[in-house]
Short mmCIF file of C-alpha atoms and ligand atoms in Angstrom, two decimals:
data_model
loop_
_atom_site.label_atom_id
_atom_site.label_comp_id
_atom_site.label_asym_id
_atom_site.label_seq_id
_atom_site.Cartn_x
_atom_site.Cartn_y
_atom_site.Cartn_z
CA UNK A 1 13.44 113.60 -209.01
CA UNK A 2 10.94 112.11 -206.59
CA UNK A 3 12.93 113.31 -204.15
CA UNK A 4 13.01 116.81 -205.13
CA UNK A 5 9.24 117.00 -205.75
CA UNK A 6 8.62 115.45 -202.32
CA UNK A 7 10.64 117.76 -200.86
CA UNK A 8 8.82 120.70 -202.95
CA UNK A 9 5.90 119.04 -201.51
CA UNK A 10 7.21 119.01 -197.69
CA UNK A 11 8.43 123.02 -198.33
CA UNK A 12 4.99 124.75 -199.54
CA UNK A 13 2.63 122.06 -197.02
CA UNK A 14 4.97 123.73 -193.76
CA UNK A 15 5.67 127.11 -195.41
CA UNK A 16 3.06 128.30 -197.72
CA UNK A 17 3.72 131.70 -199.22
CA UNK A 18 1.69 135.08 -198.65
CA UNK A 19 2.91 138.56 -199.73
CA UNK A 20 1.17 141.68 -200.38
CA UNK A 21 2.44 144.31 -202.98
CA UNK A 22 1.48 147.90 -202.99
CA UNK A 23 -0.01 150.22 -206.10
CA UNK A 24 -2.18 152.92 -205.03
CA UNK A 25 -3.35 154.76 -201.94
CA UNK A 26 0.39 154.55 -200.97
CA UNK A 27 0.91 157.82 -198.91
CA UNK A 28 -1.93 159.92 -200.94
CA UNK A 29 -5.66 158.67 -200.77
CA UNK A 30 -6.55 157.73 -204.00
CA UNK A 31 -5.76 154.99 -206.63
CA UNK A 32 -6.50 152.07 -203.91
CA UNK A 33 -4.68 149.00 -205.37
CA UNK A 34 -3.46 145.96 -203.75
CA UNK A 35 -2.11 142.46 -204.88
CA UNK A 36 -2.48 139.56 -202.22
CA UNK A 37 -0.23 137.03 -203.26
CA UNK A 38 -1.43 133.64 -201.15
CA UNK A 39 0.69 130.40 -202.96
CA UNK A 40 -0.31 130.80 -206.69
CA UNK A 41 -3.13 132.48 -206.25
CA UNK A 42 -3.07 136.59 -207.35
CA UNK A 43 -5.91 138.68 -205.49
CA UNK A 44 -6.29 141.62 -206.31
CA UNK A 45 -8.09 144.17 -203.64
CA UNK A 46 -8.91 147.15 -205.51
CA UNK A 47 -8.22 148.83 -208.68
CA UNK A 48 -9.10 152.69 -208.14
CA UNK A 49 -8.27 155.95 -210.17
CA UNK A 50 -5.51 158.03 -209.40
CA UNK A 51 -7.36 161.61 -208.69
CA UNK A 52 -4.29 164.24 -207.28
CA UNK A 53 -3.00 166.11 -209.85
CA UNK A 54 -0.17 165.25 -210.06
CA UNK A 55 -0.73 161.16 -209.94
CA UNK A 56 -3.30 160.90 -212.69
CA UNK A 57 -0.53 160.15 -215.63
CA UNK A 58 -0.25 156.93 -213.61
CA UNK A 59 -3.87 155.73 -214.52
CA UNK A 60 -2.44 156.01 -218.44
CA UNK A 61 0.54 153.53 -217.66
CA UNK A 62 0.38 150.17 -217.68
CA UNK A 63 -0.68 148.15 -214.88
CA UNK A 64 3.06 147.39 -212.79
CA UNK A 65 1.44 143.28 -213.00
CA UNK A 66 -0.44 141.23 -215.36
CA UNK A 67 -4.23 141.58 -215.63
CA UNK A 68 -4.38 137.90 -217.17
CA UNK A 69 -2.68 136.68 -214.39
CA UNK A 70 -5.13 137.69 -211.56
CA UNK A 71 -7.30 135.21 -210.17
CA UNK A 72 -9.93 137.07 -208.49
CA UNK A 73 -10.47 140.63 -207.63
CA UNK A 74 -12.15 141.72 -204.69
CA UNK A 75 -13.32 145.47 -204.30
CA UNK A 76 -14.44 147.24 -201.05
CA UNK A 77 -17.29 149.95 -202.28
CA UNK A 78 -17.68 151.62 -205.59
CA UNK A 79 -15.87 155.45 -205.04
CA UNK A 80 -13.85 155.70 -208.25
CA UNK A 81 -10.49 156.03 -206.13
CA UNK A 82 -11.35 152.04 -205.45
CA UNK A 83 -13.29 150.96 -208.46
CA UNK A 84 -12.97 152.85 -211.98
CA UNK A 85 -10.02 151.18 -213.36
CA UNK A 86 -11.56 147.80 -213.27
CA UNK A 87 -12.73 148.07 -217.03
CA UNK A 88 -9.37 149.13 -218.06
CA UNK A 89 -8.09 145.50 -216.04
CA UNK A 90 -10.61 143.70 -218.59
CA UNK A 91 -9.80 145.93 -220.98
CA UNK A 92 -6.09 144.33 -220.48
CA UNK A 93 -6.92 140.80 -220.22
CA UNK A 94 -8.74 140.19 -216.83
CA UNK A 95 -11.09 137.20 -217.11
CA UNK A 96 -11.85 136.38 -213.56
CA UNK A 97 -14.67 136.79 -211.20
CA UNK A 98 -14.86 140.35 -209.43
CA UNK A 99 -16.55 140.47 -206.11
CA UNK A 100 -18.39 143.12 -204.49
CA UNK A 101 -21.76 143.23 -202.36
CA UNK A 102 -24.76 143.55 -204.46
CA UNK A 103 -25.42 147.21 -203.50
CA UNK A 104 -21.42 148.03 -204.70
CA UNK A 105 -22.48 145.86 -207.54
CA UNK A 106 -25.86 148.30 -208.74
CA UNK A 107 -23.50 151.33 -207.52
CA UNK A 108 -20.97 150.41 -210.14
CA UNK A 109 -23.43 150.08 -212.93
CA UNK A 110 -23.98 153.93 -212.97
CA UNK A 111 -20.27 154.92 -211.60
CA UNK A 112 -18.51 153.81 -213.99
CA UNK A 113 -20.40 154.77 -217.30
CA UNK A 114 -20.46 158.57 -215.73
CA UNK A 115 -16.72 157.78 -215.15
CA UNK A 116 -16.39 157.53 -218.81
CA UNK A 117 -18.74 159.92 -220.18
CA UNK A 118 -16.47 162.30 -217.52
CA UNK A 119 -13.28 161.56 -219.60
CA UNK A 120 -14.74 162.10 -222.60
CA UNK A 121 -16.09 165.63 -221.88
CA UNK A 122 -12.34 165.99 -220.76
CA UNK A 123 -11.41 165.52 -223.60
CA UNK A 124 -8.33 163.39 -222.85
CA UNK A 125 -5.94 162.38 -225.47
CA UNK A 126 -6.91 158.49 -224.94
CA UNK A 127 -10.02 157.07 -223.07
CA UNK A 128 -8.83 154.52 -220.39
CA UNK A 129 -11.63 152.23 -221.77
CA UNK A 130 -14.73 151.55 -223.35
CA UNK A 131 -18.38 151.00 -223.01
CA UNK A 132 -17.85 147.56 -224.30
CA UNK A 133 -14.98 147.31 -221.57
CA UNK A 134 -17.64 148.13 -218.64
CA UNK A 135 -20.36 145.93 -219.75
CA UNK A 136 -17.79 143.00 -220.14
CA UNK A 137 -16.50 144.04 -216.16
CA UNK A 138 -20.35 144.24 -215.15
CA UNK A 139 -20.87 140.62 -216.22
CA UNK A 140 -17.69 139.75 -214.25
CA UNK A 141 -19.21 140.66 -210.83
CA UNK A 142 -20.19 138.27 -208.37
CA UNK A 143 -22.06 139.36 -205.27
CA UNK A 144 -21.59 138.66 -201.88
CA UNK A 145 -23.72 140.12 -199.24
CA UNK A 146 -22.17 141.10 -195.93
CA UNK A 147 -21.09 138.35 -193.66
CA UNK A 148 -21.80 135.60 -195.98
CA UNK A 149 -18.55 133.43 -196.59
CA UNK A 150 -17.15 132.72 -200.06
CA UNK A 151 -14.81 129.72 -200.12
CA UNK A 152 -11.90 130.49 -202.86
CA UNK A 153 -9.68 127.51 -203.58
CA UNK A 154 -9.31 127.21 -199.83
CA UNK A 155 -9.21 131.05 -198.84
CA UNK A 156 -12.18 132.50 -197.20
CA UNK A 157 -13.31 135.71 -197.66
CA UNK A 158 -15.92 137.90 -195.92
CA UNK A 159 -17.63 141.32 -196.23
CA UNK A 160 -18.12 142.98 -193.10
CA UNK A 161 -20.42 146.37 -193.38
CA UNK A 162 -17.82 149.46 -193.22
CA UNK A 163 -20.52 152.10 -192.76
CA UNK A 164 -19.01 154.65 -195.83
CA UNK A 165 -21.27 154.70 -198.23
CA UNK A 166 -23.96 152.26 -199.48
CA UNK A 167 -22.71 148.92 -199.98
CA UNK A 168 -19.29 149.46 -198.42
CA UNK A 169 -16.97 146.60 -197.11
CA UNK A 170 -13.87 145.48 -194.97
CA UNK A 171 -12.90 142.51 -196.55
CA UNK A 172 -11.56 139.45 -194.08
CA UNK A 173 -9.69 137.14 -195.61
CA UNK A 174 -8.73 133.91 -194.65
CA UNK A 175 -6.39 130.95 -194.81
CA UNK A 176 -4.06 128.48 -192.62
CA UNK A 177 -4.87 130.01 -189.86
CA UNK A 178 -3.98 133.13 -190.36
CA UNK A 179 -6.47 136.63 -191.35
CA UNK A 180 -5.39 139.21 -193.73
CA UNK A 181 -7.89 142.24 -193.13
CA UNK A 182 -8.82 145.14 -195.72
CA UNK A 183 -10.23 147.78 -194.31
CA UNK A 184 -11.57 149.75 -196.84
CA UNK A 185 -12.68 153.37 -196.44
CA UNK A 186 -14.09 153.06 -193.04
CA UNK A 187 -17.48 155.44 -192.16
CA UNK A 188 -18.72 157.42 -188.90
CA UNK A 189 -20.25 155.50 -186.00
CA UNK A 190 -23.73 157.18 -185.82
CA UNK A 191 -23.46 158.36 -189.05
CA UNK A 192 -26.74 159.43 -190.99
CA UNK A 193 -28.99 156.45 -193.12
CA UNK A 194 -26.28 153.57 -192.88
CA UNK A 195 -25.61 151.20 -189.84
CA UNK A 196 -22.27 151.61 -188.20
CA UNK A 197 -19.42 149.99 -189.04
CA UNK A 198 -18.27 146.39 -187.98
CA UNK A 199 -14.73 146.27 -187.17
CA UNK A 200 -12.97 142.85 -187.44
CA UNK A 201 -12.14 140.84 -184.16
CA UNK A 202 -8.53 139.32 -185.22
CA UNK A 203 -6.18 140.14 -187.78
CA UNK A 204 -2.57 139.28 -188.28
CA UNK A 205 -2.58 141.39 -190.89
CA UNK A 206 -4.30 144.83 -191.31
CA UNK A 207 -4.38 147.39 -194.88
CA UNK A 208 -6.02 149.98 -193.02
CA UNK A 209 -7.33 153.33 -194.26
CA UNK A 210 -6.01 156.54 -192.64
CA UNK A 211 -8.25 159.45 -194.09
CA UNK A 212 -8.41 161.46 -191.44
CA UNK A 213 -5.99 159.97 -188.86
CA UNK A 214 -4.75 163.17 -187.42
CA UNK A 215 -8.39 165.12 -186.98
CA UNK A 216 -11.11 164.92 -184.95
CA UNK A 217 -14.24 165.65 -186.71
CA UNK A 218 -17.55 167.85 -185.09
CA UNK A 219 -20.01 165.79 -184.18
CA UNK A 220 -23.10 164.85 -186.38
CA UNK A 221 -25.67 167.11 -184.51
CA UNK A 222 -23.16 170.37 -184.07
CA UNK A 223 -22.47 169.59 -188.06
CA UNK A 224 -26.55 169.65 -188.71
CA UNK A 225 -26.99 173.23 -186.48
CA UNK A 226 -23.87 174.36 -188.55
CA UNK A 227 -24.99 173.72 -192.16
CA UNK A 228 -28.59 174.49 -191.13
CA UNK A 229 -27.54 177.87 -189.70
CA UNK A 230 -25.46 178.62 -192.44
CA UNK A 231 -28.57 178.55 -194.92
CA UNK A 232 -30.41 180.03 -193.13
CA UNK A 233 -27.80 183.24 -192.72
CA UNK A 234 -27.09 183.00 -196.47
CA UNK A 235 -30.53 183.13 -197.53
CA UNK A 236 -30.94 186.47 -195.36
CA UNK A 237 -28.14 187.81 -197.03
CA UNK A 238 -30.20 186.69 -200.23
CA UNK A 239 -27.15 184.75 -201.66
CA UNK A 240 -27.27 181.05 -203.02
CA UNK A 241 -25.84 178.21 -200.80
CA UNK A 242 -23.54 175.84 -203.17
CA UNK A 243 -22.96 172.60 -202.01
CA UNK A 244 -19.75 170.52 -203.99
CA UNK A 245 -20.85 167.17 -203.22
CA UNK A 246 -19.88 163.67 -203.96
CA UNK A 247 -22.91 161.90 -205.99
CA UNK A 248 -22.65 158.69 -204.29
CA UNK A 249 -22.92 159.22 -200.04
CA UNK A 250 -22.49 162.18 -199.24
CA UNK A 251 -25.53 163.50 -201.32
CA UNK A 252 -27.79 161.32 -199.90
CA UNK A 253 -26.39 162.11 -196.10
CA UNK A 254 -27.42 166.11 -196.61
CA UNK A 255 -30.73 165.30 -198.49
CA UNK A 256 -31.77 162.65 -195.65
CA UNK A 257 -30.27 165.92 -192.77
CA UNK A 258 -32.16 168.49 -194.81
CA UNK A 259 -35.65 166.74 -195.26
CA UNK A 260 -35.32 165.58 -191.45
CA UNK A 261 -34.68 169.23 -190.18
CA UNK A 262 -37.63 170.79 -192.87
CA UNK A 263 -39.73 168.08 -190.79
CA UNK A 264 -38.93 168.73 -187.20
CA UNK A 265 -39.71 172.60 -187.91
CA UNK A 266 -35.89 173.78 -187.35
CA UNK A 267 -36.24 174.72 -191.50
CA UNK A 268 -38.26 176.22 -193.97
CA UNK A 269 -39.10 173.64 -196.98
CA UNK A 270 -36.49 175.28 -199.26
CA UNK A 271 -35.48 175.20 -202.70
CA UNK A 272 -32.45 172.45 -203.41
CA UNK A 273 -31.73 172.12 -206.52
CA UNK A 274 -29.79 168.36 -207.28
CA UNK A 275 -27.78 169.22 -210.24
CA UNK A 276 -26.26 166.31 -211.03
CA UNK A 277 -28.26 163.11 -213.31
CA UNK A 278 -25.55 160.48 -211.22
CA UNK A 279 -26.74 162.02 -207.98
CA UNK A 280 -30.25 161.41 -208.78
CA UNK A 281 -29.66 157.98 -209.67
CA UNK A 282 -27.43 157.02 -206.86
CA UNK A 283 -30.03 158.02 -204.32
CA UNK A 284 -32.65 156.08 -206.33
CA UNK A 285 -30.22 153.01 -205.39
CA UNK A 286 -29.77 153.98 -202.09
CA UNK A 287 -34.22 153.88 -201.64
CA UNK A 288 -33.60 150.15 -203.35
CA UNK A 289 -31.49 148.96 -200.33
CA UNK A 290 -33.48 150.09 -197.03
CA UNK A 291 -32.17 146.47 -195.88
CA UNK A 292 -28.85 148.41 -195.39
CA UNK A 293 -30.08 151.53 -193.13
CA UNK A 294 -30.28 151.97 -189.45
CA UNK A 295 -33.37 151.99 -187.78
CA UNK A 296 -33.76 155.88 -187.62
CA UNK A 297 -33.33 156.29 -191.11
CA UNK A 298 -35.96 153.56 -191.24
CA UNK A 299 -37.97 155.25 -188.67
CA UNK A 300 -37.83 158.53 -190.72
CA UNK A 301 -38.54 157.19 -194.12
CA UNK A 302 -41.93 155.78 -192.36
CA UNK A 303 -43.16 158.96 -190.95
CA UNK A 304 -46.38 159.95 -190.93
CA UNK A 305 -45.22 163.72 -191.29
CA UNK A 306 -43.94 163.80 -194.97
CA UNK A 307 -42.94 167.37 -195.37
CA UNK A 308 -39.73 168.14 -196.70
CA UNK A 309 -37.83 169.98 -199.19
CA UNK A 310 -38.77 171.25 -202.40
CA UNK A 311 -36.29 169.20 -203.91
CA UNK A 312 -35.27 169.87 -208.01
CA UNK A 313 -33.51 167.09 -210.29
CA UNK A 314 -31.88 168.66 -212.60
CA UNK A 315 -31.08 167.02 -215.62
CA UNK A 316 -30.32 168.41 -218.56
CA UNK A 317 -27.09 171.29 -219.44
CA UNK A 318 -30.22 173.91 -220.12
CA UNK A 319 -31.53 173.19 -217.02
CA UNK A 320 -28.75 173.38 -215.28
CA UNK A 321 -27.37 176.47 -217.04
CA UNK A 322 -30.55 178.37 -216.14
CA UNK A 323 -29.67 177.97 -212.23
CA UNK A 324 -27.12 180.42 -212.94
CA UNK A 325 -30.08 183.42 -213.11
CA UNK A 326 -31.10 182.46 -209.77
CA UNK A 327 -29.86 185.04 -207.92
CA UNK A 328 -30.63 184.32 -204.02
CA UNK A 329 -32.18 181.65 -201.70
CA UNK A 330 -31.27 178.41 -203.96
CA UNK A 331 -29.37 175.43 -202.35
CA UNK A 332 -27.67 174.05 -205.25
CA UNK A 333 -25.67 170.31 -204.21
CA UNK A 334 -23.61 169.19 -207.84
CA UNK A 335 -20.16 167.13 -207.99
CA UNK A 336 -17.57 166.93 -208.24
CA UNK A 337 -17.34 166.94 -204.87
CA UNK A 338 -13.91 168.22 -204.86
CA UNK A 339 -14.59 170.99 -207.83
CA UNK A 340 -12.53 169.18 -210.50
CA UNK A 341 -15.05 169.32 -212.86
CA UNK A 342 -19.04 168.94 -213.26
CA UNK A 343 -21.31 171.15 -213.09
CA UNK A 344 -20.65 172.44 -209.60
CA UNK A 345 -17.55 174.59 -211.42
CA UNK A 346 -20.30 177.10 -213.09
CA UNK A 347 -21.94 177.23 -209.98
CA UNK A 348 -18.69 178.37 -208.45
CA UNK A 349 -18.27 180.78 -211.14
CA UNK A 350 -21.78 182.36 -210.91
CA UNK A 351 -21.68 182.59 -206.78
CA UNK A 352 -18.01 182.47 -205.72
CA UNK A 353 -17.77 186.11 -206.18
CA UNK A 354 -20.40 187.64 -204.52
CA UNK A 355 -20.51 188.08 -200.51
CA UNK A 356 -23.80 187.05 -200.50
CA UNK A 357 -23.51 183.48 -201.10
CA UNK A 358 -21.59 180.60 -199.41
CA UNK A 359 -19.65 177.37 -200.30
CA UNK A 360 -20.10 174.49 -197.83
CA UNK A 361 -17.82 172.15 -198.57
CA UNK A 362 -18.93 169.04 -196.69
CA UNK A 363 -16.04 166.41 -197.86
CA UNK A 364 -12.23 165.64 -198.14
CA UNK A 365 -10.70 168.08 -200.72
CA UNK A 366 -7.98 166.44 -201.48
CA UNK A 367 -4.26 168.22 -202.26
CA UNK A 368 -4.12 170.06 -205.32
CA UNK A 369 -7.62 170.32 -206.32
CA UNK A 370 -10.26 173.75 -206.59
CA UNK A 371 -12.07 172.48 -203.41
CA UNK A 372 -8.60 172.33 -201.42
CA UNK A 373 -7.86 175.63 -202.56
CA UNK A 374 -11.00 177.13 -201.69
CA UNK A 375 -10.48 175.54 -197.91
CA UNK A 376 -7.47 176.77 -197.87
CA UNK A 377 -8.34 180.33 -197.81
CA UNK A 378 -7.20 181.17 -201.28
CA UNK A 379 -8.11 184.68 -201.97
CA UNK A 380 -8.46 184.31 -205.87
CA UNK A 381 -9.18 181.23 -207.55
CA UNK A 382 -8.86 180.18 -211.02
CA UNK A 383 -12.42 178.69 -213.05
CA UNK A 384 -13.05 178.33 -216.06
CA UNK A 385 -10.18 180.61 -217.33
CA UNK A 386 -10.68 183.27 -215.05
CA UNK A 387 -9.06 184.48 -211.85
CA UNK A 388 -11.97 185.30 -209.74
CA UNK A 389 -12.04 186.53 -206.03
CA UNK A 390 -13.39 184.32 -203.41
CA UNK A 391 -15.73 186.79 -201.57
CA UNK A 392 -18.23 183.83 -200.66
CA UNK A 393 -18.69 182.88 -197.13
CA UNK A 394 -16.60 179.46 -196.79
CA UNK A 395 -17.76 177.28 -194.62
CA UNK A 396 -15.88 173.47 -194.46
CA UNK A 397 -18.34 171.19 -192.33
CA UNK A 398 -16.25 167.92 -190.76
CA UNK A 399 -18.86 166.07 -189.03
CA UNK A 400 -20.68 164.59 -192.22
CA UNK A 401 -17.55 163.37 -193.17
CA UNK A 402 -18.09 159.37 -194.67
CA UNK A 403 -14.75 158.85 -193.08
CA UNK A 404 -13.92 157.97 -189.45
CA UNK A 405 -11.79 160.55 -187.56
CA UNK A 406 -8.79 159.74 -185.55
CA UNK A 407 -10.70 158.26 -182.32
CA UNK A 408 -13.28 156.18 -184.66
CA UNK A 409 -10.14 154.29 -185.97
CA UNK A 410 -8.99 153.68 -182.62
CA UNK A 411 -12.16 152.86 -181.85
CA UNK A 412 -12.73 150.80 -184.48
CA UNK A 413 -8.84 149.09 -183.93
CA UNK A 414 -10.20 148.45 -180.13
CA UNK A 415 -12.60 145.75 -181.67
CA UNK A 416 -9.76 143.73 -182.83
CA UNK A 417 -8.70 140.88 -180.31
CA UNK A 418 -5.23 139.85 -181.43
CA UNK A 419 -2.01 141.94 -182.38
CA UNK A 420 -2.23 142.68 -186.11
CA UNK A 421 0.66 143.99 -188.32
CA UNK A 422 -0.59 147.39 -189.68
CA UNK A 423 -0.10 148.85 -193.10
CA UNK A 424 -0.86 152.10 -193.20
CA UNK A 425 -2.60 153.54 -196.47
CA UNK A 426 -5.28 156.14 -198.06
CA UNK A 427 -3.91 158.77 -196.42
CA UNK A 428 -1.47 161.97 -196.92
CA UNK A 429 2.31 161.53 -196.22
CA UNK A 430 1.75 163.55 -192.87
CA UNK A 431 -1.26 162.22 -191.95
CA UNK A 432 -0.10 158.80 -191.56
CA UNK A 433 3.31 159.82 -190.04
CA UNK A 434 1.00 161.37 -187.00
CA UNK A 435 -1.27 157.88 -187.55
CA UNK A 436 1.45 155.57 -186.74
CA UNK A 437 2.56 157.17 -183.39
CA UNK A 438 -0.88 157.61 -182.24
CA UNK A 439 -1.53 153.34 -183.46
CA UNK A 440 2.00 152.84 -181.93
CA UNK A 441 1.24 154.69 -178.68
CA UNK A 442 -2.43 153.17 -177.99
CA UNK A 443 -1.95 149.49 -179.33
CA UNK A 444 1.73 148.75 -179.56
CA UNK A 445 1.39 147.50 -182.85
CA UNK A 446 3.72 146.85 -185.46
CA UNK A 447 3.10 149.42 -188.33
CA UNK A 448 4.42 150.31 -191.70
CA UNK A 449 3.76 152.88 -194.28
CA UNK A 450 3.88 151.36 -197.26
CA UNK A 451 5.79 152.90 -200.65
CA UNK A 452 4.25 152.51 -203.71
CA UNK A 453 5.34 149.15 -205.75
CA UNK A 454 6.81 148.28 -202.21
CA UNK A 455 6.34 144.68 -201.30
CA UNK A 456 6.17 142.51 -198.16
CA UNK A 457 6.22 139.10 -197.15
CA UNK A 458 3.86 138.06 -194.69
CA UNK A 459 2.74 134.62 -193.79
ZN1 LIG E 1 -14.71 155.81 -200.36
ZN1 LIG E 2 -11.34 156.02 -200.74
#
């Protein structure tokens, strides 16, 4: 007996035990989800929705592992594909601590109610959760600012800022030795309002993000003379400028661009109309946190010439419903940011038809949704029941992406000192094929493409 247990002993103090199992953002870019087995402990990195088509029945099916038996979550920023199924985890048992950075944390607090309020205008056969499921997931959170250490039963872990959105983290985890790294959704060097990102400097082990890991996106001032040009072109036409946005980031980026062009002269102070109550709120949290911008945004926000845009919250359904008899000269910015619902869909309906008026779609569409459609050149589209013709001026705007391109990853790989094991995720099927050799060809690193419910022992 005392044998065996010393030799028990002896086995797990020379070998200890890491593996890391896959459930989301496996070969698609949504439902982010991954369990970091260390010993005994269960972390779990994420615990997004599912938002293709064709992979939302998973968010109704049980979670493949045991809520109860997680011992601490740890979640990178708050876009639903990473954070709205955390109430359904306490909703199933979950009683540990959930840590984000505080401006993830006051993120979530709006995210996820409007995440629920979406599924009930949806009218889905059964909610994923509750509001008593959210508030109990709220009180779970514990914050950790950016490069502040948290010791875990010997594991430490680390947020490191990943430029996205407001908030956003690559998490750095570490123990014996050896670094596990999380990259998150990684943002644009130089992009607008938030600092760059800050890549790791060793890994062993890497779960990186692969977005946009065959493209090369415009940069941010070509982007800014694009979207500022096509205004100004629509509005001569006397046609409406819709804008699909996501509320949280990418908002914020083309309010911040549009009130910075109205004040160097380059634009008139225009009409934009924010149709969207989340929106609103978001950028209200984003003002909160001007610890977390660059210095130009700082610069900007101090001054001394405040003109800008005649900027419109809209809030209620009338309000936004009245929009529709504008007929020319209106930007109008509402989510979703990949049309699959919201109010931007009766925008569409009102302006996609007439030659007048453009669509800028500024963000990933991802496959089978309206946006990707409308990218792809469809010449009829269906909304709200109806096949309509796209005769709107299309225009789809790369460069205020929130996601790195191809040569920002590299870039941002550069940074890190040792020879990490890559799994590639968050990304289409062909995307990360192309990813891999371009990883493989640079770095020489070892990389897989993880299945989903695949699992691998590291350590
Ligand atoms: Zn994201
Ligand atoms: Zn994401």
């Amino acid at each position: 007996m005392l044998y065996k247990f010393i030799k028990k002993y002896i086995f797990y103090a020379i070998i200890y035990f890491m593996k890391i199992q896959f459930f989301g953002a496996t070969k698609t870019v949504t439902g982010s989800c991954f369990l970091l087995e260390i010993e005994k402990q269960n972390i779990l990195i994420e615990c997004g929705l599912f938002q293709e088509n064709d992979k939302e029945f998973l968010n109704y099916e049980p979670f493949p592992f045991n809520p109860r038996k997680i011992d601490l979550v740890i979640l990178t920023h708050a876009h639903l594909d990473h954070s709205a199924l955390i109430p359904k985890l306490v909703k199933e048992g979950l009683r540990c601590r959930i840590i984000t950075t505080p401006a993830t944390k006051d993120l979530l607090e709006i995210m996820l109610f409007d995440a629920l309020k979406v599924q009930k205008n949806e009218n889905h056969k059964q909610l994923l959760y509750d509001e008593e499921n959210i508030y109990k997931a709220l009180k779970q959170i514990e914050t950790l600012p950016y490069q502040k250490t948290l010791n875990f039963n010997g594991i430490s872990i680390r947020f490191l800022d990943a430029g996205h959105i407001l908030g956003s983290a690559t998490v750095e985890i570490k123990i014996n030795n050896k670094t596990i790294v999380f990259s998150g959704d990684i943002g644009r060097t130089g992009n607008p309002i938030l600092k760059d990102p800050i890549p790791p400097t060793e890994a062993d082990y890497l779960v990186l993000e692969s977005t946009y890991g065959n493209r090369l996106h415009k940069n941010l001032e070509e982007s800014i003379k694009e979207l500022i040009q096509a205004i100004k072109d629509t509005f001569k036409k006397e046609g409406n400028v819709i804008i699909p946005a996501f509320a949280v980031g990418r908002t914020q980026d083309l309010l911040y661009i549009l009130n910075k062009s109205v004040r160097q002269g380059i634009l008139e102070p225009i009409d934009v109309y924010l149709d969207s109550p989340l929106a609103e709120e978001a950028t209200r949290i984003y003002l909160s946190h001007p610890e977390l911008f660059d210095d130009e945004a700082l610069r900007e926000m101090r001054h001394p010439n405040r003109s800008s845009i005649k900027l419109h919250f809209i809030k209620s359904v009338e309000e936004s419903k009245k929009l529709n008899t504008i007929n020319s000269k209106a930007v109008i910015i509402a989510g979703s940011g990949m049309c699959q619902g919201g109010r931007i869909i009766y925008h569409l309906y009102h302006n996609i038809y007439r030659e007048q008026c453009s669509i800028i779609f500024a963000g990933f569409q991802a496959k089978g949704t309206l946006g990707r459609k409308i990218v792809d050149g469809e010449k009829e589209v269906l909304i709200l029941g109806k096949m309509l013709p796209v005769k709107a001026k299309i225009y789809t705007i790369g460069g205020f992406s929130a996601h790195a391109d191809r040569d920002e990853l590299l870039e941002w790989l550069k940074a890190i000192k040792t020879k990490p094991e890559i799994f590639i995720v968050h990304g289409e099927p062909e995307v990360i094929d192309i990813f891999k050799k371009s990883i493989e060809e640079r770095f020489n690193f070892r990389c897989h493409c993880p299945e989903r419910l695949s699992t691998y022992e590291i350590g």
